[in-house]
Amino acid sequence: MAWGGGGGGPCHFLVKVYHEDLYRWLSLLEASPRHRLVHFVRDPIQMVASGYLFHRRGSELAWTNSTRCSRDLCALPELWGAQKSKLTAAPIFHSLMAAPWLKQYGCDPSLGAEGATLHRCLNALPVRAGLEVEARRAHNTLRTMLDVDELVRSPQTYSLRLDWLAHATFNATVRTLVRWLQPHSTPS
């Protein structure tokens, strides 16, 4: 948690929100008019391409090279995921096999003697097919990013596109964000 400038209320910077956490963040905003939320929004096509490259090269092997589910690979049935935090949902995910999800995304479930993993799948497929797998895998994340953007629109929230942090616009973006974090300001 980062604090807003000038004695303002707490400010949360959300880079990635899981659907099951969405209403907890909304309730924090409703709890105090001083709370602020910065929601980072990324172009979906750039997000899928970046995720494909990132996961194919072996980043985050703890879940991309596991035959078990994780919050980033699988989705819990709505009833199971309701009111679960990242920590309380982790054992449920870990008890589930990833193979059915990987098959649904377009991976061969028989990849490797140890079983299918997202990392093995992306490395076994041609680029186009790998991008399609990553797009299917990222669907819930993309959907939640769009839901957050729609649900939290208020003077207490600021949607910040990640491409605004590029070199050419970085200083102006940070100035706007810092100004918005001041008490009684609204996003421009």
Tab-separated table of C-alpha atoms in Angstrom:
chain	number	residue	atom	x	y	z
A	1	MET	CA	0.000	0.000	0.000
A	2	ALA	CA	1.304	3.460	-0.878
A	3	TRP	CA	0.033	6.588	0.795
A	4	GLY	CA	-1.430	9.511	-1.103
A	5	GLY	CA	0.423	12.804	-0.728
A	6	GLY	CA	-0.416	15.600	1.696
A	7	GLY	CA	-2.078	13.485	4.390
A	8	GLY	CA	-4.577	11.905	1.992
A	9	GLY	CA	-5.991	8.440	2.506
A	10	PRO	CA	-4.353	5.206	1.454
A	11	CYS	CA	-3.763	4.636	-2.220
A	12	HIS	CA	-3.649	1.154	-3.727
A	13	PHE	CA	-1.876	0.513	-7.012
A	14	LEU	CA	-3.502	-2.413	-8.810
A	15	VAL	CA	-1.363	-3.955	-11.521
A	16	LYS	CA	-3.240	-7.259	-11.619
A	17	VAL	CA	-6.521	-8.003	-9.902
A	18	TYR	CA	-8.045	-11.437	-9.671
A	19	HIS	CA	-11.809	-11.616	-10.134
A	20	GLU	CA	-12.305	-13.032	-6.652
A	21	ASP	CA	-10.568	-9.941	-5.171
A	22	LEU	CA	-12.592	-7.388	-7.107
A	23	TYR	CA	-15.356	-6.791	-4.566
A	24	ARG	CA	-12.880	-6.554	-1.682
A	25	TRP	CA	-11.202	-3.632	-3.499
A	26	LEU	CA	-14.572	-2.035	-4.181
A	27	SER	CA	-15.511	-2.269	-0.499
A	28	LEU	CA	-12.209	-0.598	0.477
A	29	LEU	CA	-13.051	2.308	-1.821
A	30	GLU	CA	-16.547	2.599	-0.386
A	31	ALA	CA	-15.195	2.537	3.184
A	32	SER	CA	-13.715	6.009	2.893
A	33	PRO	CA	-14.009	8.821	0.369
A	34	ARG	CA	-10.290	9.472	0.990
A	35	HIS	CA	-9.199	6.066	-0.387
A	36	ARG	CA	-7.683	6.117	-3.862
A	37	LEU	CA	-7.083	3.351	-6.346
A	38	VAL	CA	-4.721	3.453	-9.324
A	39	HIS	CA	-5.641	0.750	-11.816
A	40	PHE	CA	-2.996	-0.089	-14.406
A	41	VAL	CA	-4.537	-0.966	-17.768
A	42	ARG	CA	-2.606	-2.661	-20.538
A	43	ASP	CA	-3.393	-3.135	-24.210
A	44	PRO	CA	-4.756	-6.717	-24.448
A	45	ILE	CA	-2.755	-7.620	-27.564
A	46	GLN	CA	0.475	-6.353	-25.999
A	47	MET	CA	-0.397	-8.223	-22.812
A	48	VAL	CA	-0.850	-11.547	-24.646
A	49	ALA	CA	2.326	-11.113	-26.720
A	50	SER	CA	4.332	-10.173	-23.632
A	51	GLY	CA	2.854	-13.057	-21.615
A	52	TYR	CA	3.680	-15.511	-24.397
A	53	LEU	CA	7.320	-14.416	-24.555
A	54	PHE	CA	7.625	-14.191	-20.771
A	55	HIS	CA	6.134	-17.634	-20.079
A	56	ARG	CA	7.786	-19.346	-23.052
A	57	ARG	CA	11.268	-18.320	-21.932
A	58	GLY	CA	10.644	-19.778	-18.481
A	59	SER	CA	9.768	-16.837	-16.299
A	60	GLU	CA	7.622	-17.704	-13.284
A	61	LEU	CA	8.521	-21.403	-13.478
A	62	ALA	CA	6.889	-21.988	-10.090
A	63	TRP	CA	3.538	-22.081	-11.883
A	64	THR	CA	4.328	-22.207	-15.627
A	65	ASN	CA	6.335	-25.420	-15.207
A	66	SER	CA	3.969	-27.095	-12.756
A	67	THR	CA	1.477	-29.861	-13.500
A	68	ARG	CA	-0.733	-28.392	-10.761
A	69	CYS	CA	-3.107	-25.478	-11.047
A	70	SER	CA	-2.353	-21.987	-9.844
A	71	ARG	CA	-4.362	-18.808	-9.742
A	72	ASP	CA	-2.685	-17.683	-12.973
A	73	LEU	CA	-3.360	-20.891	-14.888
A	74	CYS	CA	-6.785	-22.154	-13.818
A	75	ALA	CA	-10.028	-20.680	-12.530
A	76	LEU	CA	-11.991	-21.934	-9.566
A	77	PRO	CA	-15.698	-22.578	-9.878
A	78	GLU	CA	-17.491	-19.439	-8.687
A	79	LEU	CA	-18.682	-21.046	-5.447
A	80	TRP	CA	-15.174	-22.289	-4.553
A	81	GLY	CA	-13.506	-18.961	-5.314
A	82	ALA	CA	-15.994	-16.721	-3.565
A	83	GLN	CA	-14.395	-14.636	-0.825
A	84	LYS	CA	-11.044	-16.408	-1.162
A	85	SER	CA	-7.822	-14.441	-0.985
A	86	LYS	CA	-4.680	-15.394	-2.866
A	87	LEU	CA	-3.396	-17.248	0.199
A	88	THR	CA	-6.629	-19.060	1.046
A	89	ALA	CA	-7.233	-20.082	-2.586
A	90	ALA	CA	-3.692	-21.406	-3.158
A	91	PRO	CA	-4.246	-24.846	-1.520
A	92	ILE	CA	-7.427	-25.356	-3.538
A	93	PHE	CA	-5.630	-24.549	-6.783
A	94	HIS	CA	-2.678	-26.758	-5.886
A	95	SER	CA	-5.000	-29.725	-5.333
A	96	LEU	CA	-6.181	-29.517	-8.970
A	97	MET	CA	-4.314	-30.856	-12.001
A	98	ALA	CA	-3.456	-28.363	-14.747
A	99	ALA	CA	-3.901	-30.822	-17.646
A	100	PRO	CA	-7.652	-30.197	-18.236
A	101	TRP	CA	-7.052	-26.449	-18.359
A	102	LEU	CA	-4.046	-26.787	-20.638
A	103	LYS	CA	-6.067	-29.009	-22.980
A	104	GLN	CA	-8.847	-26.397	-23.021
A	105	TYR	CA	-6.261	-23.733	-23.950
A	106	GLY	CA	-4.970	-25.876	-26.849
A	107	CYS	CA	-2.028	-27.758	-25.326
A	108	ASP	CA	-1.287	-31.447	-25.831
A	109	PRO	CA	-1.998	-32.982	-22.386
A	110	SER	CA	0.634	-35.712	-22.955
A	111	LEU	CA	3.591	-33.316	-23.257
A	112	GLY	CA	6.600	-34.785	-21.468
A	113	ALA	CA	6.870	-37.827	-19.246
A	114	GLU	CA	6.231	-35.616	-16.192
A	115	GLY	CA	2.997	-34.233	-17.651
A	116	ALA	CA	1.881	-31.124	-19.448
A	117	THR	CA	2.863	-27.663	-18.228
A	118	LEU	CA	2.278	-24.272	-19.793
A	119	HIS	CA	6.031	-23.809	-20.257
A	120	ARG	CA	6.410	-27.127	-22.129
A	121	CYS	CA	3.303	-26.393	-24.186
A	122	LEU	CA	4.436	-22.941	-25.341
A	123	ASN	CA	7.861	-24.306	-26.287
A	124	ALA	CA	6.349	-27.221	-28.239
A	125	LEU	CA	4.011	-25.104	-30.368
A	126	PRO	CA	4.627	-22.826	-33.343
A	127	VAL	CA	4.430	-19.112	-32.473
A	128	ARG	CA	0.874	-18.545	-33.737
A	129	ALA	CA	-0.521	-21.547	-31.841
A	130	GLY	CA	1.448	-20.525	-28.731
A	131	LEU	CA	-0.012	-17.019	-28.887
A	132	GLU	CA	-3.497	-18.513	-29.147
A	133	VAL	CA	-2.838	-20.668	-26.058
A	134	GLU	CA	-1.582	-17.624	-24.136
A	135	ALA	CA	-4.635	-15.594	-25.229
A	136	ARG	CA	-6.988	-18.300	-23.927
A	137	ARG	CA	-5.006	-18.575	-20.692
A	138	ALA	CA	-5.031	-14.795	-20.198
A	139	HIS	CA	-8.764	-14.449	-20.914
A	140	ASN	CA	-9.814	-14.275	-17.242
A	141	THR	CA	-7.109	-11.707	-16.482
A	142	LEU	CA	-8.143	-9.589	-19.471
A	143	ARG	CA	-11.832	-9.867	-18.579
A	144	THR	CA	-11.141	-8.822	-14.979
A	145	MET	CA	-8.973	-5.889	-16.127
A	146	LEU	CA	-11.891	-4.643	-18.236
A	147	ASP	CA	-14.408	-5.289	-15.426
A	148	VAL	CA	-12.293	-3.313	-12.956
A	149	ASP	CA	-12.018	-0.470	-15.426
A	150	GLU	CA	-15.825	-0.351	-15.742
A	151	LEU	CA	-16.776	-0.988	-12.100
A	152	VAL	CA	-14.421	1.375	-10.312
A	153	ARG	CA	-14.890	4.519	-12.366
A	154	SER	CA	-15.190	7.297	-9.846
A	155	PRO	CA	-13.270	10.338	-8.598
A	156	GLN	CA	-11.467	7.897	-6.270
A	157	THR	CA	-9.967	5.882	-9.106
A	158	TYR	CA	-7.426	6.583	-11.795
A	159	SER	CA	-6.983	4.208	-14.714
A	160	LEU	CA	-3.387	4.428	-15.865
A	161	ARG	CA	-2.473	2.891	-19.192
A	162	LEU	CA	0.930	1.260	-18.953
A	163	ASP	CA	1.982	2.733	-22.302
A	164	TRP	CA	1.667	6.194	-20.706
A	165	LEU	CA	4.781	5.263	-18.727
A	166	ALA	CA	6.860	5.121	-21.907
A	167	HIS	CA	9.924	7.372	-22.025
A	168	ALA	CA	8.261	10.139	-24.069
A	169	THR	CA	5.271	10.538	-21.735
A	170	PHE	CA	6.642	9.264	-18.413
A	171	ASN	CA	7.258	12.648	-16.712
A	172	ALA	CA	3.892	14.106	-17.722
A	173	THR	CA	2.102	10.926	-16.591
A	174	VAL	CA	3.810	10.895	-13.199
A	175	ARG	CA	3.070	14.618	-12.692
A	176	THR	CA	-0.615	14.001	-13.475
A	177	LEU	CA	-0.708	11.014	-11.123
A	178	VAL	CA	0.982	12.906	-8.262
A	179	ARG	CA	-1.400	15.842	-8.760
A	180	TRP	CA	-4.362	13.415	-8.686
A	181	LEU	CA	-3.117	11.881	-5.432
A	182	GLN	CA	-3.382	15.241	-3.688
A	183	PRO	CA	-6.477	15.622	-1.477
A	184	HIS	CA	-9.632	16.907	-3.197
A	185	SER	CA	-8.325	16.396	-6.726
A	186	THR	CA	-9.938	14.502	-9.575
A	187	PRO	CA	-8.340	12.719	-12.530
A	188	SER	CA	-7.775	14.893	-15.574
